[in-house]
PDB file of C-alpha atoms in Angstrom:
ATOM      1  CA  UNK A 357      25.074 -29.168  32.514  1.00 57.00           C
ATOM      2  CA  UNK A 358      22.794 -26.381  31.825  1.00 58.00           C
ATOM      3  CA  UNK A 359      23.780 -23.826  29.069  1.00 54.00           C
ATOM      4  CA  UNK A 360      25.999 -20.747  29.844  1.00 54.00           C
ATOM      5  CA  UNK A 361      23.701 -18.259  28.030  1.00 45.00           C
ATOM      6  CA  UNK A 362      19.610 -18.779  27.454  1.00 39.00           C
ATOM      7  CA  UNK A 363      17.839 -17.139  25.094  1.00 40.00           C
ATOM      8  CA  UNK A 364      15.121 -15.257  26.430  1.00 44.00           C
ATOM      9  CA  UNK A 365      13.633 -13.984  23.236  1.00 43.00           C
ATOM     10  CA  UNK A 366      13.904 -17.025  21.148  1.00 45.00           C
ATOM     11  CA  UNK A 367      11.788 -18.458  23.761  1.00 42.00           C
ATOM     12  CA  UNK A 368       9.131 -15.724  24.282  1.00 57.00           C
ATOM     13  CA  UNK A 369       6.716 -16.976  21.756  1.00 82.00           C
ATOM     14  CA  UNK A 370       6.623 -13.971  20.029  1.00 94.00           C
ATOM     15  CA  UNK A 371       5.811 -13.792  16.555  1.00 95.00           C
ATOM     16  CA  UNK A 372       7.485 -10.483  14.721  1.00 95.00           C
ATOM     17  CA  UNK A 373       5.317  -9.126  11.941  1.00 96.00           C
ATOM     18  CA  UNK A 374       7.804  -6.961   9.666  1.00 95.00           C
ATOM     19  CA  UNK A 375       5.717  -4.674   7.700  1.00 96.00           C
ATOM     20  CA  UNK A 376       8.862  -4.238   5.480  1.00 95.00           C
ATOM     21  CA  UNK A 377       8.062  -7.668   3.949  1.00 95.00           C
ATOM     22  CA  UNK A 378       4.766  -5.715   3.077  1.00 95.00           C
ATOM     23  CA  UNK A 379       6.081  -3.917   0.354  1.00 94.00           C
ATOM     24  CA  UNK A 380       5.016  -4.680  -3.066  1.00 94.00           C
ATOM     25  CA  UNK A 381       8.199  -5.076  -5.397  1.00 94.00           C
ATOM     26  CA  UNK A 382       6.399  -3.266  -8.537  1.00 94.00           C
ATOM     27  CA  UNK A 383       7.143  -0.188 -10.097  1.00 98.00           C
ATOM     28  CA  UNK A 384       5.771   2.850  -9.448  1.00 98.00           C
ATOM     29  CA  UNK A 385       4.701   5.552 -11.940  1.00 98.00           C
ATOM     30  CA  UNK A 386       2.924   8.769 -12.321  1.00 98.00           C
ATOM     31  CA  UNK A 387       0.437   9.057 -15.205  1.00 98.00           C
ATOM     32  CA  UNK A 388      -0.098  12.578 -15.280  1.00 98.00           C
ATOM     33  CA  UNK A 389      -3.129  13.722 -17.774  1.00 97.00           C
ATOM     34  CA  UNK A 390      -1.814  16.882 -17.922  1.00 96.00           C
ATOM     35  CA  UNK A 391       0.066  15.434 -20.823  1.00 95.00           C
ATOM     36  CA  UNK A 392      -3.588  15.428 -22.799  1.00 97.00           C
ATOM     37  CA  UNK A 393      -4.580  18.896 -21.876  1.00 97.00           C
ATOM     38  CA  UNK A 394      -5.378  21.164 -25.005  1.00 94.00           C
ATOM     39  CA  UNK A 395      -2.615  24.392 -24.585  1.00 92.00           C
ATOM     40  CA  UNK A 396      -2.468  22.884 -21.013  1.00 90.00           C
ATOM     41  CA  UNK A 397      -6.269  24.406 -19.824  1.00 92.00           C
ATOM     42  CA  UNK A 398      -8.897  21.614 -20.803  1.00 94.00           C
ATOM     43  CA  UNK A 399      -9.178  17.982 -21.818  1.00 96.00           C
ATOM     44  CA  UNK A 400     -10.968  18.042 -25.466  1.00 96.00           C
ATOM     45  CA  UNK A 401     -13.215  14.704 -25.454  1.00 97.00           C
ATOM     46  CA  UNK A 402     -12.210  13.808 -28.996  1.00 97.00           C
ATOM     47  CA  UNK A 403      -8.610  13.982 -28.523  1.00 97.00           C
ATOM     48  CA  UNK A 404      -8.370  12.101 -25.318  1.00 97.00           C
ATOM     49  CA  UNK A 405     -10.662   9.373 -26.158  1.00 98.00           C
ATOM     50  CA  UNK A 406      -8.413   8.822 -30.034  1.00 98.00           C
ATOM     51  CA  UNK A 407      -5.500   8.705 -27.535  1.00 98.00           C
ATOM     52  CA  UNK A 408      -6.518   6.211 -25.046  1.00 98.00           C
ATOM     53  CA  UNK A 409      -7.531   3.951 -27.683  1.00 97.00           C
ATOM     54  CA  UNK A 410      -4.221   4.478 -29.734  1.00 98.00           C
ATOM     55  CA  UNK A 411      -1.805   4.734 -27.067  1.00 97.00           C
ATOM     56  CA  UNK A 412       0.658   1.694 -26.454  1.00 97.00           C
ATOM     57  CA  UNK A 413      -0.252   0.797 -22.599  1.00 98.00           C
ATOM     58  CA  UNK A 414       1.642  -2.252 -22.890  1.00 98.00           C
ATOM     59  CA  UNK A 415       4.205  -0.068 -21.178  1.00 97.00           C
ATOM     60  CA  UNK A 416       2.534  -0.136 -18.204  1.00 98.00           C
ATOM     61  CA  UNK A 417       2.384  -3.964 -17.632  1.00 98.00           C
ATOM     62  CA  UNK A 418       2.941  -5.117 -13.611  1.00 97.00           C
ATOM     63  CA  UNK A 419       3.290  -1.390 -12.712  1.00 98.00           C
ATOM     64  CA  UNK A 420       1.382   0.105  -9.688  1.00 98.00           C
ATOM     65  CA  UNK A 421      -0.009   3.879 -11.301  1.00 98.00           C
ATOM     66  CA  UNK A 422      -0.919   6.573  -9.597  1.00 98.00           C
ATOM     67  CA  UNK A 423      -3.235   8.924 -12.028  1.00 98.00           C
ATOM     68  CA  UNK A 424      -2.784  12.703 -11.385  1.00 97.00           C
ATOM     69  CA  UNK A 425      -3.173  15.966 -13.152  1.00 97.00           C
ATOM     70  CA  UNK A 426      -0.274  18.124 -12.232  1.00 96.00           C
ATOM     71  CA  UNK A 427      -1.815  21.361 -13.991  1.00 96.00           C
ATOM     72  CA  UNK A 428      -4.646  23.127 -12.893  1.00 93.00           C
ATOM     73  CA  UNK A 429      -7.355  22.598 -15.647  1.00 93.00           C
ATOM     74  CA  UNK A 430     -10.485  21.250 -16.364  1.00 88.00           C
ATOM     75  CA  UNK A 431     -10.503  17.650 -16.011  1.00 95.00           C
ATOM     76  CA  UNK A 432     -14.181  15.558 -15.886  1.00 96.00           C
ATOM     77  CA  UNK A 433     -14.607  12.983 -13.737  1.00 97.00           C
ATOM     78  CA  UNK A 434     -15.007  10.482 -16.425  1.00 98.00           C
ATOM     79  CA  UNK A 435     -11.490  11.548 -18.055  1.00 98.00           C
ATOM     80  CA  UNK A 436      -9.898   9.327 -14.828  1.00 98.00           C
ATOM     81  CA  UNK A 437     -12.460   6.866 -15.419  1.00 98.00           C
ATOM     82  CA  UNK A 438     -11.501   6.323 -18.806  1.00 98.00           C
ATOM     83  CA  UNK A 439      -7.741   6.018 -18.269  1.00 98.00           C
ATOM     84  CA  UNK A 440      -8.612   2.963 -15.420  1.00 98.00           C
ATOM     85  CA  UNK A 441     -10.564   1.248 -18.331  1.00 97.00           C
ATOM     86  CA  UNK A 442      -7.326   0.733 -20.126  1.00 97.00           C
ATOM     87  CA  UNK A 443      -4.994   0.358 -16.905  1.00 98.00           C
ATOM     88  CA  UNK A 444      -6.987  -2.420 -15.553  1.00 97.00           C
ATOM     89  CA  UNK A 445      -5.805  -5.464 -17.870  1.00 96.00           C
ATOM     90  CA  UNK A 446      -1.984  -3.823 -18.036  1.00 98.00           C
ATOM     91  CA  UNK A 447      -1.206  -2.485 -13.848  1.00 98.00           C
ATOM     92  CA  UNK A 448      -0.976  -4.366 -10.972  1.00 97.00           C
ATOM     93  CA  UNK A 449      -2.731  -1.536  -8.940  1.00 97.00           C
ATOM     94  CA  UNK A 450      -4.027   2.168 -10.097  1.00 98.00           C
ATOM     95  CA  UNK A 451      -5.014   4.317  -8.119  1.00 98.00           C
ATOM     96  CA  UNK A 452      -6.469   8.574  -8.294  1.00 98.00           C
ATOM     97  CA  UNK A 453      -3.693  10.399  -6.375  1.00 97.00           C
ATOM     98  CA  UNK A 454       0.076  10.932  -5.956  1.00 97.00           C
ATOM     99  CA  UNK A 455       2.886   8.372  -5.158  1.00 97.00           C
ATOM    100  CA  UNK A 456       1.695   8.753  -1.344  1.00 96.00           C
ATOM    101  CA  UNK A 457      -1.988   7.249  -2.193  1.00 97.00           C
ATOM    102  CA  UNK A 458      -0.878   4.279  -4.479  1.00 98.00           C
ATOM    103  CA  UNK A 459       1.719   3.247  -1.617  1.00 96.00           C
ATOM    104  CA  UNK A 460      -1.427   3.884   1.143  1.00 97.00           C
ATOM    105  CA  UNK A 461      -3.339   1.674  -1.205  1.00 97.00           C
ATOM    106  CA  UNK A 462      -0.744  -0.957  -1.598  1.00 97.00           C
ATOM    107  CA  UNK A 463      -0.163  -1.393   1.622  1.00 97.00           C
ATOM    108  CA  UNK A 464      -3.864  -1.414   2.355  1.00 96.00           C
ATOM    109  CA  UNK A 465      -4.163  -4.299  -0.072  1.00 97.00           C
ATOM    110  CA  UNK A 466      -1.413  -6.412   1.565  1.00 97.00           C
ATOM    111  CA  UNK A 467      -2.380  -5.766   5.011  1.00 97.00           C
ATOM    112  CA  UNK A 468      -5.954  -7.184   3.939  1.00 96.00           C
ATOM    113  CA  UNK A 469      -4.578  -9.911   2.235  1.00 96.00           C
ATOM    114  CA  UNK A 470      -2.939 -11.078   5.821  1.00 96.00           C
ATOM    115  CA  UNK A 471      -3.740 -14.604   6.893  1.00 95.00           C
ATOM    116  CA  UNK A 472      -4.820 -13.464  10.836  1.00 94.00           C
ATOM    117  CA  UNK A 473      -4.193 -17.070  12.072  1.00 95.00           C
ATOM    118  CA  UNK A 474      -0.693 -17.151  13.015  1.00 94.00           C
ATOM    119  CA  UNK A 475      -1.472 -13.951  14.837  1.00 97.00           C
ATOM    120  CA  UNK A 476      -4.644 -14.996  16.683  1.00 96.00           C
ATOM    121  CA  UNK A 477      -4.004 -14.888  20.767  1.00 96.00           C
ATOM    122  CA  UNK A 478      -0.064 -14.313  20.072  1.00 97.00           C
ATOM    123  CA  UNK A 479       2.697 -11.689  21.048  1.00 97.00           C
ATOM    124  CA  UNK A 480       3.271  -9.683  18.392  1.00 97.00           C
ATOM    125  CA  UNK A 481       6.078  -7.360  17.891  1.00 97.00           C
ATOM    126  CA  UNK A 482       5.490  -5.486  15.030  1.00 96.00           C
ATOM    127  CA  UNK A 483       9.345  -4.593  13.751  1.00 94.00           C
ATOM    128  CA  UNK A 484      10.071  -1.180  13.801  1.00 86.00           C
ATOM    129  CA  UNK A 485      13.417  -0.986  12.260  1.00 80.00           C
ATOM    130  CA  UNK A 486      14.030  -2.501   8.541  1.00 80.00           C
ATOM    131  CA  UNK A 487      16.347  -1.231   5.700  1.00 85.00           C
ATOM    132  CA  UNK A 488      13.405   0.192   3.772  1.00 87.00           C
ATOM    133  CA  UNK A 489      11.038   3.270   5.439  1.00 89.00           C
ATOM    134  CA  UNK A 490       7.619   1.931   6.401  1.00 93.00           C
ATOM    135  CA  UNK A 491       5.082   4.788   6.088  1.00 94.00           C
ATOM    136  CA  UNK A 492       3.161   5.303   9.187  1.00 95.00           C
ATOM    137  CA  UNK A 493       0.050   4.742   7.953  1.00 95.00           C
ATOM    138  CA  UNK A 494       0.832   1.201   7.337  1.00 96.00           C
ATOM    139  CA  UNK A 495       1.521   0.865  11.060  1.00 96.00           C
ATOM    140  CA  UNK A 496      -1.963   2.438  12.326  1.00 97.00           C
ATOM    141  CA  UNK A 497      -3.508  -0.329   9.825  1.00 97.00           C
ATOM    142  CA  UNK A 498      -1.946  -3.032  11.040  1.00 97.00           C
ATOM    143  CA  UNK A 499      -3.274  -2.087  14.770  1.00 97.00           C
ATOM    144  CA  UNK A 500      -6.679  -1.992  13.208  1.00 96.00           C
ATOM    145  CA  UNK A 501      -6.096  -5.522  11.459  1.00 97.00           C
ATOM    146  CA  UNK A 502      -4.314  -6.870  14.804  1.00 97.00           C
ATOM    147  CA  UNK A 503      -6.380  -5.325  17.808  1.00 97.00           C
ATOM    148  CA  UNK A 504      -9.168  -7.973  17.677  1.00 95.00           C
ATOM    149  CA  UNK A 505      -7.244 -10.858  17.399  1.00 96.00           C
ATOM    150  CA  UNK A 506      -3.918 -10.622  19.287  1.00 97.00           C
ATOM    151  CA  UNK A 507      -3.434 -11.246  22.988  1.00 97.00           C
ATOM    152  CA  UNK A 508      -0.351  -8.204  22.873  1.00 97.00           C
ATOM    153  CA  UNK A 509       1.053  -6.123  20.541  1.00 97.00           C
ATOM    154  CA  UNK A 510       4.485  -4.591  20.823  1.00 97.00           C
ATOM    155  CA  UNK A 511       6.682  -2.573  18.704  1.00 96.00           C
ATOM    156  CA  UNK A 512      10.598  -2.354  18.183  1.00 93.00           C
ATOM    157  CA  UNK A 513      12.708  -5.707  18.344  1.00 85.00           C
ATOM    158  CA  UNK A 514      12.062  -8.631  19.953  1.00 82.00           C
ATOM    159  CA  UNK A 515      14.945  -7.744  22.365  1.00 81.00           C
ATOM    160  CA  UNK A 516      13.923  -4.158  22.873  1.00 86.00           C
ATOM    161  CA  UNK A 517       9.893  -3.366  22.762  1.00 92.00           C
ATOM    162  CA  UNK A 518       7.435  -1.060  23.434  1.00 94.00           C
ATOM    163  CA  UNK A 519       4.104  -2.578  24.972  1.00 95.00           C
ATOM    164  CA  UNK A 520       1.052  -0.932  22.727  1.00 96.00           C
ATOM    165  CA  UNK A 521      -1.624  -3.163  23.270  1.00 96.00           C
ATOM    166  CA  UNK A 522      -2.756  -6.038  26.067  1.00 96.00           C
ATOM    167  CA  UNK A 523      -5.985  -8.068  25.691  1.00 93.00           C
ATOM    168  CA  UNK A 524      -7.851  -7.049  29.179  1.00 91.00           C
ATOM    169  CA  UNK A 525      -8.446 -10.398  31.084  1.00 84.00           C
ATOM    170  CA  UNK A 526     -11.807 -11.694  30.962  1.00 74.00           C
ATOM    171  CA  UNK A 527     -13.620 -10.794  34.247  1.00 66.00           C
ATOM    172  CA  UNK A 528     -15.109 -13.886  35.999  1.00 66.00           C
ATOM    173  CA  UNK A 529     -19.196 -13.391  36.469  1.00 62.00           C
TER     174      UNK A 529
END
């Protein structure tokens, strides 16, 4: 006897890519230099440089760091520099920026870090609903990551999605 109900989607062969998954689970935090400004105008060398080699950054372990200056002052180049010299063995990611860059640059990272071979020549539906907001950004790089590859691209649900992308057959010559 054949079944009552089928299920169309389960077999599709689509493979859903949930950007949501994407998300790295560290903590994000603002280091804002501003804190080091003499009377909140300038960074003096000689004070900064005592305070990033005294300062407890240890406190930062597994965090993602965004570095900003919130005040407008005089901050060199090299100040920023400095501060990733003693981030690097303590973050997971820094970046120069606010909260917006360091989550553009973690998703960047992940999306790079994606093993293309379960996606080459497939259906993809790339899930557009999750219980966590997906910046849009992250969706734009994904096309760029999946474009070359895939044979479609769709977006939504399995049961409800928008065609974005279809390979163009090959033309016969």
């Amino acid at each position: 006897m054949e079944p009552l109900f089928v299920n169309r989607v389960a077999n599709s062969g689509l493979v859903t890519l949930n950007l949501e998954e994407l998300i790295h689970p560290g903590e994000r935090v603002v280091y804002d230099i501003k804190e080091n400004l003499f009377h909140g105008l300038m960074l003096r060398e000689k004070d900064f440089r005592e305070f990033v080699k005294t300062n407890d950054w240890t406190q930062y372990d597994g965090k993602n760091v965004a570095i900003t200056c919130s005040a407008d002052a005089i901050v060199p180049t090299w100040a920023y520099m400095l501060l990733a010299t003693k981030l690097q063995n303590h973050v997971h990611r820094y970046v120069f920026g606010n909260l917006d860059a360091l989550e553009q640059s973690l998703f960047e990272e992940a999306i790079a870090a994606i093993d293309t071979a379960e996606y080459r020549d497939a259906k993809v539906v790339v899930k557009g609903c999750g219980n966590v907001p997906v910046p849009t950004f992250a969706y734009v790089a994904i096309m760029q990551k999946l474009l070359p590859i895939t044979s479609s691209i769709m977006y939504g649900e399995p049961c409800s999605t928008v065609p974005l992308y279809k390979k163009p057959k090959a033309v016969a010559g």
